[in-house]
Coordinates of C-alpha atoms in Angstrom, one line a residue:
X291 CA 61.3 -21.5 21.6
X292 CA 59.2 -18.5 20.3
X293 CA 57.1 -18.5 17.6
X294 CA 57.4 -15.5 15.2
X295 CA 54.5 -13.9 14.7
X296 CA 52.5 -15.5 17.7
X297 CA 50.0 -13.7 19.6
X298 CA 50.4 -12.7 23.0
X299 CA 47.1 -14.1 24.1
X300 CA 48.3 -17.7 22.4
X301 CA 51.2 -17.8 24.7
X302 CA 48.9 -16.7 28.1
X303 CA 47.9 -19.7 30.4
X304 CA 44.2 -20.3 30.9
X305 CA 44.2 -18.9 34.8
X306 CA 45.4 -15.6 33.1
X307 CA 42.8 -15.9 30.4
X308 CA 40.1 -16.4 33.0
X309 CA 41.5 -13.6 34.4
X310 CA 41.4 -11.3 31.8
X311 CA 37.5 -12.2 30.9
X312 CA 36.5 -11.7 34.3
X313 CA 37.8 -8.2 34.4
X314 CA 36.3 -7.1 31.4
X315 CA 33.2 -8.4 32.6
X316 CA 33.4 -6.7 35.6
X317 CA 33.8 -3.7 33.7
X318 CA 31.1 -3.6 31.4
X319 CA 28.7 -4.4 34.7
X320 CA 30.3 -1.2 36.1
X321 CA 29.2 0.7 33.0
X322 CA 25.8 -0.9 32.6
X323 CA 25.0 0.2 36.4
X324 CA 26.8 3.5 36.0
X325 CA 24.3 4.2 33.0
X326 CA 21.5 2.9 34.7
X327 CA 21.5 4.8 37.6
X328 CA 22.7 8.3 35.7
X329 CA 20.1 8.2 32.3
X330 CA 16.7 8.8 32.9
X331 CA 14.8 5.8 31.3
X332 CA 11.6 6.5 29.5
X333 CA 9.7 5.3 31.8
X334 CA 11.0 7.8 34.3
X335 CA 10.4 10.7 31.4
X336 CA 7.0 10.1 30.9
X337 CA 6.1 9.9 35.0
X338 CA 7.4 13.1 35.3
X339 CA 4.3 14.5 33.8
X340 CA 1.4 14.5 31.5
X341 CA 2.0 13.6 27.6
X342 CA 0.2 14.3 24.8
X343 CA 0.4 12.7 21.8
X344 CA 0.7 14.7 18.1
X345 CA -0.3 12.9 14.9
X346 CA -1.1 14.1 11.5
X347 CA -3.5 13.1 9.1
X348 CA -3.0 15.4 6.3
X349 CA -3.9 13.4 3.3
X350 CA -7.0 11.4 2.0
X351 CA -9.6 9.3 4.7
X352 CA -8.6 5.9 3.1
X353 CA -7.7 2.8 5.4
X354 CA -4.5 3.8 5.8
X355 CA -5.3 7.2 7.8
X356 CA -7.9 5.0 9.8
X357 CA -4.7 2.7 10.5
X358 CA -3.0 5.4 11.8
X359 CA -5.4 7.0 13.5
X360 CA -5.8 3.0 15.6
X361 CA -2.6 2.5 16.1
X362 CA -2.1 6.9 17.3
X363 CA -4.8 5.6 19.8
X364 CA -3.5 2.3 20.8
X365 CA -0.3 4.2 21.7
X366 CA -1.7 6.8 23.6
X367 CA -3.6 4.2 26.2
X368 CA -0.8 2.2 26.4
X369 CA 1.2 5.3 27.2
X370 CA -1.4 6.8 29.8
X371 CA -1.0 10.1 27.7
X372 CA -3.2 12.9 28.9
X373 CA -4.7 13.6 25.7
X374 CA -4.3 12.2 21.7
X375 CA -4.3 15.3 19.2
X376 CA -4.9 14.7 15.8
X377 CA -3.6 17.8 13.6
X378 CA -5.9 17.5 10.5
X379 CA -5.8 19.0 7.2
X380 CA -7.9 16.6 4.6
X381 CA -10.3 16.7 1.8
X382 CA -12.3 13.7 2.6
X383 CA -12.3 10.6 1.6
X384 CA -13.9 7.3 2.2
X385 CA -16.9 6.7 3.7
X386 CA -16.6 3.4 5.0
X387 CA -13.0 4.6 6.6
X388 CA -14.6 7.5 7.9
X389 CA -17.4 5.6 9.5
X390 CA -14.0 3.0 11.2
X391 CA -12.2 6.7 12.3
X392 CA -15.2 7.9 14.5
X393 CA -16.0 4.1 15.8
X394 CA -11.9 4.6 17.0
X395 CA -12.4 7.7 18.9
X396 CA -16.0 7.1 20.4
X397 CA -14.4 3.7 21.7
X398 CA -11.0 5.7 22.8
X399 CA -10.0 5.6 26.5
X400 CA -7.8 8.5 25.8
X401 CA -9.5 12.1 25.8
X402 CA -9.0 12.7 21.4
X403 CA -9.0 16.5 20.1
X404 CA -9.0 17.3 16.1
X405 CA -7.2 19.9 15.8
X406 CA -7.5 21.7 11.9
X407 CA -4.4 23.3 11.1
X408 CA -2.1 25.5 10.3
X409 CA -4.0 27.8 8.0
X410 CA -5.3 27.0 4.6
X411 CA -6.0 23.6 5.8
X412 CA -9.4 22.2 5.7
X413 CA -11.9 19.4 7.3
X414 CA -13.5 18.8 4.4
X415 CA -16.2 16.0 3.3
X416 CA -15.5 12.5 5.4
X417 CA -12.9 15.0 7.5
X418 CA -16.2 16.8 8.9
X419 CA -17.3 13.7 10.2
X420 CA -14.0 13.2 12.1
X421 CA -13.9 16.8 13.5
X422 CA -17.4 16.9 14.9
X423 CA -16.6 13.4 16.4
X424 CA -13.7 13.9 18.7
X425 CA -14.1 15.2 22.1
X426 CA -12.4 18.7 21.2
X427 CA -12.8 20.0 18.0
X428 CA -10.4 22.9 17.4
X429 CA -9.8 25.2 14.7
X430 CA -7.4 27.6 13.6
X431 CA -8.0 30.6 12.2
X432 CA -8.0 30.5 7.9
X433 CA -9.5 27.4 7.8
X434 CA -13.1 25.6 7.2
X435 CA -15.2 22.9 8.1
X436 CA -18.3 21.2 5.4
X437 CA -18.9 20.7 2.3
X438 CA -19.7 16.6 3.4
X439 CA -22.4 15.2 0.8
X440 CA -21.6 12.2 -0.8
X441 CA -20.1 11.9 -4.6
X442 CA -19.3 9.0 -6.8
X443 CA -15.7 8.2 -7.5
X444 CA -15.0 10.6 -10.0
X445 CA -16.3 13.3 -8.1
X446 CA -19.5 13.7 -9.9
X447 CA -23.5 14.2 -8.2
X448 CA -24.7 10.9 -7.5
X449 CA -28.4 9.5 -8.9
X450 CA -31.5 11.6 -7.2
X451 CA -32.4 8.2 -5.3
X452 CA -29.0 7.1 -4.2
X453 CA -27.8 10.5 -3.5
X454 CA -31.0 10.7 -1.2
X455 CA -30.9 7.7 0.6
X456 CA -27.5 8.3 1.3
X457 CA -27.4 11.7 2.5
X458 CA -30.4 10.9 5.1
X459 CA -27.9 7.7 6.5
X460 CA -24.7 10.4 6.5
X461 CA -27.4 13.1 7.9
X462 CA -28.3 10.9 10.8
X463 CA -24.7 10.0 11.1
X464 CA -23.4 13.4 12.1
X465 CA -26.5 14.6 13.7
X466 CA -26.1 10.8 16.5
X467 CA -22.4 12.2 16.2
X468 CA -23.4 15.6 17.6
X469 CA -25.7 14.7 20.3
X470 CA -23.2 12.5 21.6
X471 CA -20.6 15.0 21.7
X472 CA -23.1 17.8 22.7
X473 CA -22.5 20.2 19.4
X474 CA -25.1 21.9 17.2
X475 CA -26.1 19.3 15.1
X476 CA -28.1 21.5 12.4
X477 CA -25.4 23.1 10.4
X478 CA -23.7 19.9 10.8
X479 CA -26.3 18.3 9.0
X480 CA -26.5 20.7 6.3
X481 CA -22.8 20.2 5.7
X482 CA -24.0 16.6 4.4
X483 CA -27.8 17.8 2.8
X484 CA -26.9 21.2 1.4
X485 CA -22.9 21.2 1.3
X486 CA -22.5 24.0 3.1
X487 CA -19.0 25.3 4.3
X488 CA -18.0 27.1 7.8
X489 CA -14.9 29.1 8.4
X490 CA -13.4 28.7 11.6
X491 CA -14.8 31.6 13.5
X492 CA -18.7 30.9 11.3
X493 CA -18.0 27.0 13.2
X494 CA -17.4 28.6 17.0
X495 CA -19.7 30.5 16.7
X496 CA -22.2 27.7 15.5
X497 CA -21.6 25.8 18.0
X498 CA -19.5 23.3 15.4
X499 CA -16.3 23.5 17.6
X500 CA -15.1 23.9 21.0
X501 CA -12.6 26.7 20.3
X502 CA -10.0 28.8 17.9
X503 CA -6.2 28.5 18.6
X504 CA -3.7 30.0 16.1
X505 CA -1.1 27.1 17.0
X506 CA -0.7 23.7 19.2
X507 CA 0.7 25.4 22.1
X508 CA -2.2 27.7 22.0
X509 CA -4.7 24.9 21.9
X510 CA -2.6 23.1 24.4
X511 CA -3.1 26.1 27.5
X512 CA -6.7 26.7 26.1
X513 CA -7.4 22.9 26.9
X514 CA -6.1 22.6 29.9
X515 CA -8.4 21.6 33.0
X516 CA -11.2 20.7 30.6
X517 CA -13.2 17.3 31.3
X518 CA -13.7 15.0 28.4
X519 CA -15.9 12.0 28.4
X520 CA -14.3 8.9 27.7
X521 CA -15.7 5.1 27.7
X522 CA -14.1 4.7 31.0
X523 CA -16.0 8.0 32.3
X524 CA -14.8 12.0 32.4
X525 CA -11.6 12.6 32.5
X526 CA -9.8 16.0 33.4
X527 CA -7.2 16.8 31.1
X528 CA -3.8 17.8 31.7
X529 CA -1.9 19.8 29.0
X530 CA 0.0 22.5 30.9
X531 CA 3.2 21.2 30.9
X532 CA 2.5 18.0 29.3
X533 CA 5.6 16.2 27.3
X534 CA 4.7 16.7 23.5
X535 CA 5.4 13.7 22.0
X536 CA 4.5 13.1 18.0
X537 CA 4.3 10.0 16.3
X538 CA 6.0 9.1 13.6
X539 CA 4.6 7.3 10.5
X540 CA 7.3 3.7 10.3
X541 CA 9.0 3.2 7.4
X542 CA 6.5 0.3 6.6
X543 CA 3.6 3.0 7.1
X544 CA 5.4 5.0 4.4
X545 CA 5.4 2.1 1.8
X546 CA 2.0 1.2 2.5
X547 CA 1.0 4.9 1.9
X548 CA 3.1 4.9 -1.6
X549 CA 1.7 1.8 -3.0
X550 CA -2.0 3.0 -1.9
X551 CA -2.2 4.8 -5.3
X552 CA -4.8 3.4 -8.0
X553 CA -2.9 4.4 -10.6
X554 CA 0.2 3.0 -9.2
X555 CA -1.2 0.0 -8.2
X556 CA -2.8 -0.9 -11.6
X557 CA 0.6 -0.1 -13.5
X558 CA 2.3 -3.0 -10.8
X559 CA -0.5 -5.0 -11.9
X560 CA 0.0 -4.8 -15.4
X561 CA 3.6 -4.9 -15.3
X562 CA 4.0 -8.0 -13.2
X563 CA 1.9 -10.0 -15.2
X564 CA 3.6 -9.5 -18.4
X565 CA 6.9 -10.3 -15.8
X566 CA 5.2 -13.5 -15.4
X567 CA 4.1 -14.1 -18.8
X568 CA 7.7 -13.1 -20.1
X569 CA 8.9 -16.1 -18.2
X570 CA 6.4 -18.5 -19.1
X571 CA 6.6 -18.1 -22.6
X572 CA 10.5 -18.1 -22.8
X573 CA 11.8 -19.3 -19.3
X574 CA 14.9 -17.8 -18.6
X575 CA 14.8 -15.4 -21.2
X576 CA 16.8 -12.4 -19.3
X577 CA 18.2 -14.8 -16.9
X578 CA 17.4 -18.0 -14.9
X579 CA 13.7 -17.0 -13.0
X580 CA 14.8 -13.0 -13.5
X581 CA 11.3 -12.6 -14.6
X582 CA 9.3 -14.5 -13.1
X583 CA 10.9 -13.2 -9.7
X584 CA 10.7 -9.5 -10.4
X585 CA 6.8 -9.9 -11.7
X586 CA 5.8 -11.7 -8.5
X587 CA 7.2 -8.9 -6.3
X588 CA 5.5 -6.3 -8.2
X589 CA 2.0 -7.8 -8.0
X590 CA 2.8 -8.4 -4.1
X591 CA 2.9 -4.6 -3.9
X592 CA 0.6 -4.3 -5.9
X593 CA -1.9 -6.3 -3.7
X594 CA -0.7 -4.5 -0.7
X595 CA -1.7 -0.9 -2.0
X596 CA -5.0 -3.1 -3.7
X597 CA -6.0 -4.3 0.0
X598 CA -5.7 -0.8 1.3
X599 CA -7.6 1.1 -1.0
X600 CA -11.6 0.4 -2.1
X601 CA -10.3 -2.4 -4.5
X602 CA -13.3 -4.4 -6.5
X603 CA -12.0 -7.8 -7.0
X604 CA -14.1 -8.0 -10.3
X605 CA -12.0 -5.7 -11.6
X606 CA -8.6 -7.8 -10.3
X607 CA -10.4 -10.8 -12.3
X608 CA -10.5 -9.0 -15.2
X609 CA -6.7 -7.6 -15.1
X610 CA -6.1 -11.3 -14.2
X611 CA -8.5 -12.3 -17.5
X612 CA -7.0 -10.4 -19.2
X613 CA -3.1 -11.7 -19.0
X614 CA -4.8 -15.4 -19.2
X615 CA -6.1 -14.4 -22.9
X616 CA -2.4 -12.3 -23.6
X617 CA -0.9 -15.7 -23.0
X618 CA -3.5 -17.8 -25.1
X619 CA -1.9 -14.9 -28.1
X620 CA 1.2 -17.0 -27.9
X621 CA -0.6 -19.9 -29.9
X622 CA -1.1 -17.5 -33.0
X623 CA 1.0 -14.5 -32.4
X624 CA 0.0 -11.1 -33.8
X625 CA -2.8 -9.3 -32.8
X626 CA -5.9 -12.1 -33.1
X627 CA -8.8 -12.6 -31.1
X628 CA -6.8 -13.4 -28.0
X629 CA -5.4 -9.9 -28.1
X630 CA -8.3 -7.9 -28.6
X631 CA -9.9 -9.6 -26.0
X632 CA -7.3 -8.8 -23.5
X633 CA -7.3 -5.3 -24.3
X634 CA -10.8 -5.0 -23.8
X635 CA -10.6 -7.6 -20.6
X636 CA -7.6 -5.1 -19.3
X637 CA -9.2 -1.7 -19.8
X638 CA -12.3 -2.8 -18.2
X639 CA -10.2 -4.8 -14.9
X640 CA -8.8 -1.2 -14.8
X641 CA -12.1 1.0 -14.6
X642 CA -13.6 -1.5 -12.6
X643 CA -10.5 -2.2 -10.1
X644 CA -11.5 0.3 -7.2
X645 CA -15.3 1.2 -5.8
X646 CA -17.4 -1.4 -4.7
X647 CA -20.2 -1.7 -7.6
X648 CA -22.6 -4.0 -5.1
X649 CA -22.1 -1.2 -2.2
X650 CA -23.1 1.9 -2.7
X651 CA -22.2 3.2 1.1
X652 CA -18.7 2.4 0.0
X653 CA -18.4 5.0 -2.9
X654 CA -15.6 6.8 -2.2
X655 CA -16.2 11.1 -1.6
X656 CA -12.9 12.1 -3.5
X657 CA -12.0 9.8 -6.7
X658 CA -10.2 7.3 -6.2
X659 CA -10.2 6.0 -9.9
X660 CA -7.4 4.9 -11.9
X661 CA -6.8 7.9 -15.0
X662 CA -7.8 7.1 -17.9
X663 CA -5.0 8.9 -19.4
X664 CA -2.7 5.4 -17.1
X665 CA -4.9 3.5 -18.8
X666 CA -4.6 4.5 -22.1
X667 CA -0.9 4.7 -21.9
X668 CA 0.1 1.4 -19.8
X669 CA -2.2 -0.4 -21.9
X670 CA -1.1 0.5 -25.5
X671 CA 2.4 0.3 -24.1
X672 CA 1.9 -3.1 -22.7
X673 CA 0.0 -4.9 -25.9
X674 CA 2.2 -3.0 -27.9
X675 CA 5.6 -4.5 -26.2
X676 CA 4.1 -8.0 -25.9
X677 CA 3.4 -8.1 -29.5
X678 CA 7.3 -7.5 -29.5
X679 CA 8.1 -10.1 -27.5
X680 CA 5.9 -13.0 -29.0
X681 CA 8.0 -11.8 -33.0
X682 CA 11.3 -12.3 -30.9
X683 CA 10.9 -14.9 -28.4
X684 CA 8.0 -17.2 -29.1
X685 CA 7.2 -17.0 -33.2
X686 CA 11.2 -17.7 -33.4
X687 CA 11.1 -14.5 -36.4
X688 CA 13.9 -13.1 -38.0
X689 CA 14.1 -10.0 -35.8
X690 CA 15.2 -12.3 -32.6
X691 CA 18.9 -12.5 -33.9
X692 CA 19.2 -9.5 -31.4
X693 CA 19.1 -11.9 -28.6
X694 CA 21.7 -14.0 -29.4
X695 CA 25.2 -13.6 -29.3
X696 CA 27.7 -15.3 -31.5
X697 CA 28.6 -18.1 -29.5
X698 CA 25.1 -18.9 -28.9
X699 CA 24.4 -18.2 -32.7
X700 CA 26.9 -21.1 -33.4
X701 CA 24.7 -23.8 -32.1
X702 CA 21.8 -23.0 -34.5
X703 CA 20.8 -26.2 -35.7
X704 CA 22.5 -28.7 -33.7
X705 CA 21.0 -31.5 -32.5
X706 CA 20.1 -32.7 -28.8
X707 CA 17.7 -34.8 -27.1
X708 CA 15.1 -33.7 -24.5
X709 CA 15.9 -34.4 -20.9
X710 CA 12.6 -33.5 -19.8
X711 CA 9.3 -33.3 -21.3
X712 CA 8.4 -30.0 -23.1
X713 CA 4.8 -28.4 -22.8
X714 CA 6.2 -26.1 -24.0
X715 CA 8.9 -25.3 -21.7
X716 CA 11.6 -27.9 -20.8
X717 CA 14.7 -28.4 -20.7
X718 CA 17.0 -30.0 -23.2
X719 CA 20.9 -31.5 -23.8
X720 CA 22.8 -29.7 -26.6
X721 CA 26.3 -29.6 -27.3
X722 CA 27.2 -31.5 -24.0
X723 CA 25.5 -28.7 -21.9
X724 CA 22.3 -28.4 -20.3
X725 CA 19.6 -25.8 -22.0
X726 CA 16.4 -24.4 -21.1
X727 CA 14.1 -24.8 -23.9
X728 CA 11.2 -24.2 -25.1
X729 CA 9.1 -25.5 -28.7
X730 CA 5.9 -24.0 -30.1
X731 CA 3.0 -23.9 -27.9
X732 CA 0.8 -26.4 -29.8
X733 CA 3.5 -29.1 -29.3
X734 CA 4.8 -31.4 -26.9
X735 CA 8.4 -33.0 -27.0
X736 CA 8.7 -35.6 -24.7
X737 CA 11.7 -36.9 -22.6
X738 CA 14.4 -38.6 -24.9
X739 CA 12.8 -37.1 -27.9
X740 CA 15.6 -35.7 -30.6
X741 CA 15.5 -32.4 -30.8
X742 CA 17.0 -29.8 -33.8
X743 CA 17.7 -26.3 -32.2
X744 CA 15.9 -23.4 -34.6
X745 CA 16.3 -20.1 -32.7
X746 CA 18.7 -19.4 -29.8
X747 CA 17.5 -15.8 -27.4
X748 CA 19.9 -15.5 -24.6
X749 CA 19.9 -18.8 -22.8
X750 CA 17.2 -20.3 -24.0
X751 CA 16.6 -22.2 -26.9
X752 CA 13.5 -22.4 -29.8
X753 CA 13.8 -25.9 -30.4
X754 CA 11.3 -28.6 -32.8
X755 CA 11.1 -32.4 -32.3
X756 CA 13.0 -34.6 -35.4
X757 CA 10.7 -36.5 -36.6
X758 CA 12.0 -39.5 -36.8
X759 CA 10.3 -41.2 -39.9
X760 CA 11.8 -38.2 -42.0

């Protein structure tokens, strides 16, 4: 009897079934070989000549250029590439990432040429540094090379003393950097003492660069058959008709490079932590852990663009300070002693949050502050919403009837009993349902306490014990 509807593979026999699989199995071997032995594999690719691989650094020298710089590196010994070329075009930056860039490329296996380009583009400050340290420094024409004393983080001259003593460690810097790479280490050196700036043709002929090339096929054929010296010893390089291969940043490099922004990072900061605070003064006011949730992921990135920039954790303790003494306004809400002294503790975390204060070889070339114009704003916008949300949610005021709805609204007054203890945040029975809850700050309901609800704001309830001897 046949089944209506029934498969044809239902009504096959196992031997046919077994059948079946092992054709299809055979197949997709046949394929799989077929492919192998037709596609060239990457392997293959790269042994049929020399490669050379492109990066760009055409942003700030912060840690996460120096990353990239390591990992363009990395790749290019693993790869046995001819030659690493690193396309530059930066107004300097960091000194301390500087200083990790040139440790990178006199430690690199792989012959490493800077190349400055396309036109306009500059080597400026910390990117001096950089160019005079690869093997091949290359510019093209419309560019320039200098300007590399040291400046505090907003941009200005340092102190006589500390501008001194720093200079004379960057001056030795680039003049040991010189020697080792055989270039004229004098107007180098008054790049750092005196500022001065090269154009591309003043830096050949100064004995700055190796050569001028007007694009990277140019530099490419100019290069060719030149020996660089490496850690493992000279090495001829081969650029004639290398593969060109360029490295892209990852998609996690991008977000890193996004979140490193001190003024996006301290507006994270401050916004998670009133997240957080939301939640612990009213759990569940905008859903069940909503804010709690959103403010921890927003001070993770946070963190990660903090870790990759200059950050001063005195100045996370004070951000950090700061919401401690926001949340100690819950216990008198308005603007009391609590609140003045987070605004004071939050404007200071924020001029404080990047630059190390103890380390003055760590003050960054370019600033790398966060605007006072973000801090006025986030922080007048922050106090000024949390004073909001302490007359809705926490002082139980008349203004927070915009939180409830009318069925909510309905169960003003009823009573309940705690099913846990309050302190101040809890939850509580009402009506037959369970409720989060919360009661004023400076009291604690305990577990099978009676309860009278006051206020209701979304689903949570303002709730006071019932006294029991009334």
């Amino acid at each position: 009897m046949t089944v209506t509807g029934e498969l044809p593979l239902a009504r096959m026999s196992l031997r046919d079934k077994r059948s079946i699989l092992c054709r299809l199995t055979g197949a997709f071997a046949t394929i799989v070989v077929f492919l192998s032995l037709t596609l060239p594999s990457a392997d293959a690719a790269g042994a049929s000549g020399s490669s050379v691989l492109i990066i760009d650094i055409d942003s700030s020298i912060d840690p996460v250029s120096a990353g990239k710089i390591k990992l363009g590196i990395d790749n290019a010994e693993d790869s046995n590439a001819s030659m690493l070329v690193i396309r530059l075009d930066t107004p300097g930056g960091l000194n301390r990432s500087m200083r990790e860039i040139v440790r990178y490329m006199v430690e690199s296996d792989v012959p490493i040429a800077v190349f400055v380009s396309p036109a306009g583009a500059r080597a400026s400050s910390a990117g001096t540094f950089v160019t005079a340290a690869a093997h091949f420094a290359v510019m093209t024409p419309g560019t320039y090379i200098g300007a590399a004393s040291v400046v505090d983080a907003g941009g200005k001259d340092l102190p006589d003393t500390m501008a001194r003593k720093l200079n004379e460690a960057d001056r030795a810097f680039i003049r040991s950097i010189a020697q080792l790479r055989g270039r004229n280490h004098t107007p180098l050196e008054n790049a750092v003492v005196h500022t001065n700036a090269y154009s591309a043709q003043e830096a050949l002929q100064l004995g700055i660069i190796d050569l001028l090339a007007v694009d990277l096929p140019s530099m490419l054929q100019q290069l060719h058959g030149r020996t660089a010296v490496t850690r493992e010893g000279p090495k001829v390089v081969d650029t004639a008709d290398a593969n060109v291969e360029f490295q892209d940043t990852s998609l996690i490099g991008h977000i890193v490079g996004l979140l490193a922004n001190t003024n996006l990072v301290f507006i994270l900061l401050v916004i998670g932590g009133f997240a957080i605070l939301i939640e612990l003064a009213a759990p569940g006011v905008f859903g069940p852990g909503l804010s709690g949730a959103l403010g921890v992921i927003l001070i993770v990135l946070a963190f990660i663009g903090f870790v990759n920039l200059p950050g001063n954790w005195i100045g996370l303790l004070l951000i950090l300070l700061a919401m401690g003494l926001f949340y100690g306004e819950t216990t008198a809400p308005g603007l009391g002693l609590f609140g003045i002294g987070g605004v004071v503790s939050l404007i200071l975390g924020a001029v404080f949050l990047f630059g190390n204060l103890f380390d003055p070889s760590s003050i960054p070339e370019i600033p790398y502050t966060v605007s006072p114009v973000t801090i006025g704003i986030t922080s007048f916008l922050a106090l000024s919403l949390w004073i909001l949300f302490l007359r809705l949610v926490v002082s139980g005021g008349g203004t927070s009837s915009g939180f409830q709805t009318q069925k909510q609204a309905s169960i003003e007054g009823a009573i309940g009993v705690a099913i846990s203890t309050l302190e101040p945040s809890g939850k509580v029975r009402v009506s037959g349902q369970e409720w989060s809850a919360s009661t004023s700050p400076d009291v604690s309901i305990k577990e099978g306490d009676e309860i009278r609800v006051i206020a209701v704001y979304g689903d949570v309830l303002k709730v006071e014990r019932i006294d029991p001897e009334r």
